[in-house]
């Protein structure tokens, strides 16, 4: 649909969040708890941390939680009763105050779970998610969205994008039908507006490389020793993958208690040795460098080819979270220039 | 600093070592672990108060394992880890050249393991005031309150295993959490999956942890794992008069017996 | 309302268990829900996720032929958590199965050709599906040769079927065991599969070769086939990688840009040579 341009006062924004809550929707927004800002359920806007450049973890857990029940089962004397998850019971969720990169992250994630065959559980959560993002006024040394086709005022992935025009006023772009339904239900809060040039209102983030160049370079780099050099200080944890808005890899695990059991889907990471280890002991990706290479190739070569979609949105979370300062933008720049 | 660089340069130039393990400038004002293989690259070697990563971790990784000799810029915590790794037969003295750095950031020259033991014993062990406060807060709790405190503290864990991956003492080829036959620890990072994982890890580190705080530093969700380890170390010191990271030979409290052990735990 | 769930397995009853070799068993599985049985179909080469509720899922090919209706079979060796739990089950017990997943052996394209099957050890099961499939449609193919080797005589799987193939005039079966694995009354060959293959030296003219086995066997078999004049397009194999989902989502079985679960597991040597060696 064509973007609808509106203006929202800060006071109207406060009312909007309260009304969304009152309508039975669960509103999640960045909240600073003990020095770490994460997406948490909020009742009102006062709880929100507007200043945060990027939450520590992405908003992906709203549709792809760290542990997701796939089914329950109950063992009886001579049978097993399997109970599906009731996906109709999933709540309507609003992701509020996400950054444009967070919103963009849902696109590759959705491509993983719904291309070819549809993961109904993921889709049900995604269908019930509305994303109201806020453009970035500032960025830090880890941000590189402009190098991966994004931007601090980019609309892709968001249902509504808010951009601060003054401390009391937000420019609201209503982007999708989901966004429009929120507008329609709260029409009195929104004022009409012309198209606003967001450039002076958002952060300046220098472009370091283009995804196309990376994609092109990767065609001949598989056997390069660059992976050994880059991955040397990688400790092999899964922090990068778990905080990434676009990483969708998972494990499936059963747990039982007495005769009752549950099958879970849990986050998993290509950085772990166990990820690809065969029962025989053979491991196709034995070295950490091979696993690092897989991470880069998956996001910048395989996903673009399979899904016409890069698997990175330039939020920089992986680099912020890395215990050994593996900086993905720096490594990609190195690849682009190499 | 210049002294550290000079030593590092010489060791590489004389081919006594093939790798110098240290730090270089990282993103923005960060520093990062670095591997130097050429004397001329040592210009990039840095050391400042931000260099708190326990780089003894890398002694067990491929780059160092494949080198005949390795030098490492070692703060007291790194020295303690090296001694503990030696005590656990994970590394040998011949291969490792410790370039000691005191808690004040001064070069202590090359330390052999004997000198390193002395260094380790004489360097003060620092506990940050906020850590001290938290420990006191936890100690004042009843056992039930403590358990609830830790269950709550572990709840944001996402099982990225950064604590394990950045811990020099977590060198097991196959971690207990990865064995599934039987499945000791639930893989899922739900409430009890998290509790069991961190409890298991804490128990496996009791008496072995040198309290460098890497687990907490590397945790993306800031779980105070260092406090858990510290309290266990304190307990082991109290009950077994044993402290990790002081000796280069085997002294593990939980697998060695001495007649002076208090054996309170048996009662 | 019944919701669909791509992770939901079919409920299967173990109808028959056959002990094949030390630690190796074959299960014959029947759908417990008749509607499932009617709707289900698969083609040779495909695989599935077999599950024991409470232990987890494990990936095997369907070892029976699609021409044998009404049941599926799987053959496995006890190794990990789930296979050990499977091995403890009895006839009549219930397990889960979801599938079929993956691509197929293009046997329709092999009409009028000679077929050469080369298998090693526990890799005969994926091959057995296609062998029986082709034998059940015997008139479609010319000469059929099977070269099968295992570490020892005891480790040969499907012993009764090997006998059946040996007795058939329209199949040439060559069995071999690794040196030292023979018994006093062993009548087959002694030697590694690639060596025996070069001795048997079937003609590559109008012939399709299908290779399944441990990585080391495959590695040494390809050069032998090349020497015999097989072109890469006429050599087929199946890859195995660790899998969880079976449909290209969980992210671990990829070899370069292809998912073994979705784009494989069947590959020609031509395709294999275009992939990085991550298998």
mmCIF file of C-alpha atoms in Angstrom, chain C residues 28-173:
data_model
loop_
_atom_site.group_PDB
_atom_site.id
_atom_site.type_symbol
_atom_site.label_atom_id
_atom_site.label_comp_id
_atom_site.label_asym_id
_atom_site.label_seq_id
_atom_site.Cartn_x
_atom_site.Cartn_y
_atom_site.Cartn_z
ATOM 1 C CA UNK C 28 9.193 -52.241 9.604
ATOM 2 C CA UNK C 29 6.780 -49.424 10.439
ATOM 3 C CA UNK C 30 3.061 -49.160 9.790
ATOM 4 C CA UNK C 31 0.956 -46.018 9.920
ATOM 5 C CA UNK C 32 -1.429 -46.160 12.873
ATOM 6 C CA UNK C 33 -3.847 -43.808 11.171
ATOM 7 C CA UNK C 34 -5.231 -45.294 7.967
ATOM 8 C CA UNK C 35 -5.796 -41.907 6.435
ATOM 9 C CA UNK C 36 -2.070 -41.131 6.917
ATOM 10 C CA UNK C 37 -1.184 -44.413 5.206
ATOM 11 C CA UNK C 38 -3.392 -43.577 2.255
ATOM 12 C CA UNK C 39 -2.067 -40.057 1.847
ATOM 13 C CA UNK C 40 1.549 -41.012 2.249
ATOM 14 C CA UNK C 41 3.844 -41.614 -0.675
ATOM 15 C CA UNK C 42 7.545 -41.295 -1.181
ATOM 16 C CA UNK C 43 10.160 -41.894 -3.843
ATOM 17 C CA UNK C 44 13.445 -43.662 -3.574
ATOM 18 C CA UNK C 45 16.289 -41.617 -2.131
ATOM 19 C CA UNK C 46 14.120 -39.686 0.285
ATOM 20 C CA UNK C 47 14.526 -39.680 4.034
ATOM 21 C CA UNK C 48 12.617 -38.862 7.184
ATOM 22 C CA UNK C 49 12.900 -37.886 10.821
ATOM 23 C CA UNK C 50 12.158 -40.799 13.130
ATOM 24 C CA UNK C 51 11.345 -39.912 16.700
ATOM 25 C CA UNK C 52 11.043 -41.418 20.071
ATOM 26 C CA UNK C 53 8.926 -39.120 22.171
ATOM 27 C CA UNK C 54 11.068 -37.915 25.020
ATOM 28 C CA UNK C 55 14.399 -38.709 23.395
ATOM 29 C CA UNK C 56 14.268 -36.765 20.164
ATOM 30 C CA UNK C 57 14.499 -37.274 16.443
ATOM 31 C CA UNK C 58 17.005 -38.966 14.209
ATOM 32 C CA UNK C 59 17.499 -38.823 10.457
ATOM 33 C CA UNK C 60 17.539 -41.942 8.236
ATOM 34 C CA UNK C 61 16.656 -42.658 4.680
ATOM 35 C CA UNK C 62 13.618 -44.772 3.979
ATOM 36 C CA UNK C 63 15.259 -48.140 3.418
ATOM 37 C CA UNK C 64 12.306 -49.862 1.817
ATOM 38 C CA UNK C 65 11.259 -49.420 -1.782
ATOM 39 C CA UNK C 66 8.288 -47.251 -2.747
ATOM 40 C CA UNK C 67 7.072 -50.207 -4.798
ATOM 41 C CA UNK C 68 6.463 -52.101 -1.543
ATOM 42 C CA UNK C 69 3.297 -50.439 -0.294
ATOM 43 C CA UNK C 70 1.690 -50.292 3.115
ATOM 44 C CA UNK C 71 4.797 -49.901 5.228
ATOM 45 C CA UNK C 72 8.176 -48.229 5.405
ATOM 46 C CA UNK C 73 11.397 -49.610 6.764
ATOM 47 C CA UNK C 74 14.441 -48.054 8.314
ATOM 48 C CA UNK C 75 17.764 -49.616 9.185
ATOM 49 C CA UNK C 76 20.017 -48.059 11.776
ATOM 50 C CA UNK C 77 23.069 -48.692 13.860
ATOM 51 C CA UNK C 78 22.980 -47.831 17.568
ATOM 52 C CA UNK C 79 25.237 -44.872 18.052
ATOM 53 C CA UNK C 80 23.662 -41.812 19.640
ATOM 54 C CA UNK C 81 20.940 -41.068 22.137
ATOM 55 C CA UNK C 82 17.961 -41.679 19.872
ATOM 56 C CA UNK C 83 19.278 -44.749 18.065
ATOM 57 C CA UNK C 84 20.114 -46.373 21.391
ATOM 58 C CA UNK C 85 16.583 -45.673 22.596
ATOM 59 C CA UNK C 86 15.195 -47.020 19.306
ATOM 60 C CA UNK C 87 17.216 -50.196 19.723
ATOM 61 C CA UNK C 88 15.501 -50.814 23.053
ATOM 62 C CA UNK C 89 12.029 -50.851 21.507
ATOM 63 C CA UNK C 90 9.962 -53.929 20.821
ATOM 64 C CA UNK C 91 7.538 -54.907 18.134
ATOM 65 C CA UNK C 92 4.238 -53.150 18.802
ATOM 66 C CA UNK C 93 5.859 -50.037 20.241
ATOM 67 C CA UNK C 94 5.038 -46.618 18.858
ATOM 68 C CA UNK C 95 7.430 -44.151 17.278
ATOM 69 C CA UNK C 96 7.007 -41.000 15.228
ATOM 70 C CA UNK C 97 7.953 -40.439 11.621
ATOM 71 C CA UNK C 98 7.852 -37.283 9.565
ATOM 72 C CA UNK C 99 8.759 -37.045 5.957
ATOM 73 C CA UNK C 100 9.429 -37.850 3.254
ATOM 74 C CA UNK C 101 12.005 -35.142 2.725
ATOM 75 C CA UNK C 102 14.620 -34.448 0.099
ATOM 76 C CA UNK C 103 15.100 -35.249 -3.551
ATOM 77 C CA UNK C 104 15.139 -38.604 -5.298
ATOM 78 C CA UNK C 105 17.181 -40.982 -7.390
ATOM 79 C CA UNK C 106 15.957 -40.185 -10.930
ATOM 80 C CA UNK C 107 15.257 -43.810 -11.843
ATOM 81 C CA UNK C 108 12.843 -42.794 -14.609
ATOM 82 C CA UNK C 109 15.815 -41.314 -16.441
ATOM 83 C CA UNK C 110 17.781 -44.530 -16.018
ATOM 84 C CA UNK C 111 15.437 -46.580 -18.215
ATOM 85 C CA UNK C 112 17.308 -48.773 -20.665
ATOM 86 C CA UNK C 113 20.627 -48.404 -18.873
ATOM 87 C CA UNK C 114 22.898 -50.705 -16.908
ATOM 88 C CA UNK C 115 23.002 -50.026 -13.190
ATOM 89 C CA UNK C 116 26.044 -50.406 -10.952
ATOM 90 C CA UNK C 117 25.395 -50.144 -7.214
ATOM 91 C CA UNK C 118 28.407 -49.685 -4.944
ATOM 92 C CA UNK C 119 27.833 -49.664 -1.190
ATOM 93 C CA UNK C 120 29.859 -49.954 1.973
ATOM 94 C CA UNK C 121 28.841 -50.962 5.490
ATOM 95 C CA UNK C 122 25.769 -49.313 6.966
ATOM 96 C CA UNK C 123 25.300 -47.312 3.746
ATOM 97 C CA UNK C 124 23.508 -50.192 2.062
ATOM 98 C CA UNK C 125 20.105 -49.144 3.489
ATOM 99 C CA UNK C 126 19.691 -46.005 1.335
ATOM 100 C CA UNK C 127 20.860 -48.109 -1.593
ATOM 101 C CA UNK C 128 18.503 -50.961 -0.754
ATOM 102 C CA UNK C 129 15.500 -48.736 -1.400
ATOM 103 C CA UNK C 130 16.631 -47.926 -4.907
ATOM 104 C CA UNK C 131 17.861 -51.485 -5.579
ATOM 105 C CA UNK C 132 14.479 -53.014 -4.754
ATOM 106 C CA UNK C 133 12.753 -50.207 -6.579
ATOM 107 C CA UNK C 134 14.721 -51.059 -9.717
ATOM 108 C CA UNK C 135 14.395 -54.822 -9.234
ATOM 109 C CA UNK C 136 10.625 -54.439 -8.896
ATOM 110 C CA UNK C 137 10.708 -52.640 -12.237
ATOM 111 C CA UNK C 138 13.364 -55.003 -13.598
ATOM 112 C CA UNK C 139 12.274 -54.829 -17.241
ATOM 113 C CA UNK C 140 13.141 -51.116 -17.340
ATOM 114 C CA UNK C 141 16.855 -51.711 -16.899
ATOM 115 C CA UNK C 142 19.630 -53.725 -18.503
ATOM 116 C CA UNK C 143 22.412 -55.335 -16.406
ATOM 117 C CA UNK C 144 22.282 -54.762 -12.681
ATOM 118 C CA UNK C 145 25.511 -55.163 -10.705
ATOM 119 C CA UNK C 146 25.817 -54.730 -6.942
ATOM 120 C CA UNK C 147 29.185 -54.386 -5.232
ATOM 121 C CA UNK C 148 28.795 -54.416 -1.478
ATOM 122 C CA UNK C 149 31.472 -54.480 1.181
ATOM 123 C CA UNK C 150 31.610 -54.342 4.957
ATOM 124 C CA UNK C 151 34.307 -54.452 7.586
ATOM 125 C CA UNK C 152 33.609 -58.088 8.430
ATOM 126 C CA UNK C 153 31.189 -60.838 7.494
ATOM 127 C CA UNK C 154 29.147 -60.087 10.620
ATOM 128 C CA UNK C 155 28.830 -56.446 9.604
ATOM 129 C CA UNK C 156 27.133 -57.218 6.279
ATOM 130 C CA UNK C 157 23.530 -56.077 6.552
ATOM 131 C CA UNK C 158 20.446 -57.592 4.857
ATOM 132 C CA UNK C 159 22.115 -61.015 4.726
ATOM 133 C CA UNK C 160 18.906 -62.761 3.652
ATOM 134 C CA UNK C 161 18.421 -60.266 0.831
ATOM 135 C CA UNK C 162 22.032 -60.568 -0.281
ATOM 136 C CA UNK C 163 21.317 -64.286 -0.663
ATOM 137 C CA UNK C 164 18.208 -63.487 -2.655
ATOM 138 C CA UNK C 165 20.138 -61.144 -4.968
ATOM 139 C CA UNK C 166 22.935 -63.685 -5.329
ATOM 140 C CA UNK C 167 20.455 -66.343 -6.422
ATOM 141 C CA UNK C 168 18.752 -64.124 -8.968
ATOM 142 C CA UNK C 169 19.997 -64.696 -12.513
ATOM 143 C CA UNK C 170 19.260 -61.084 -13.430
ATOM 144 C CA UNK C 171 21.543 -59.578 -10.772
ATOM 145 C CA UNK C 172 25.290 -59.770 -10.454
ATOM 146 C CA UNK C 173 26.225 -59.476 -6.787
#
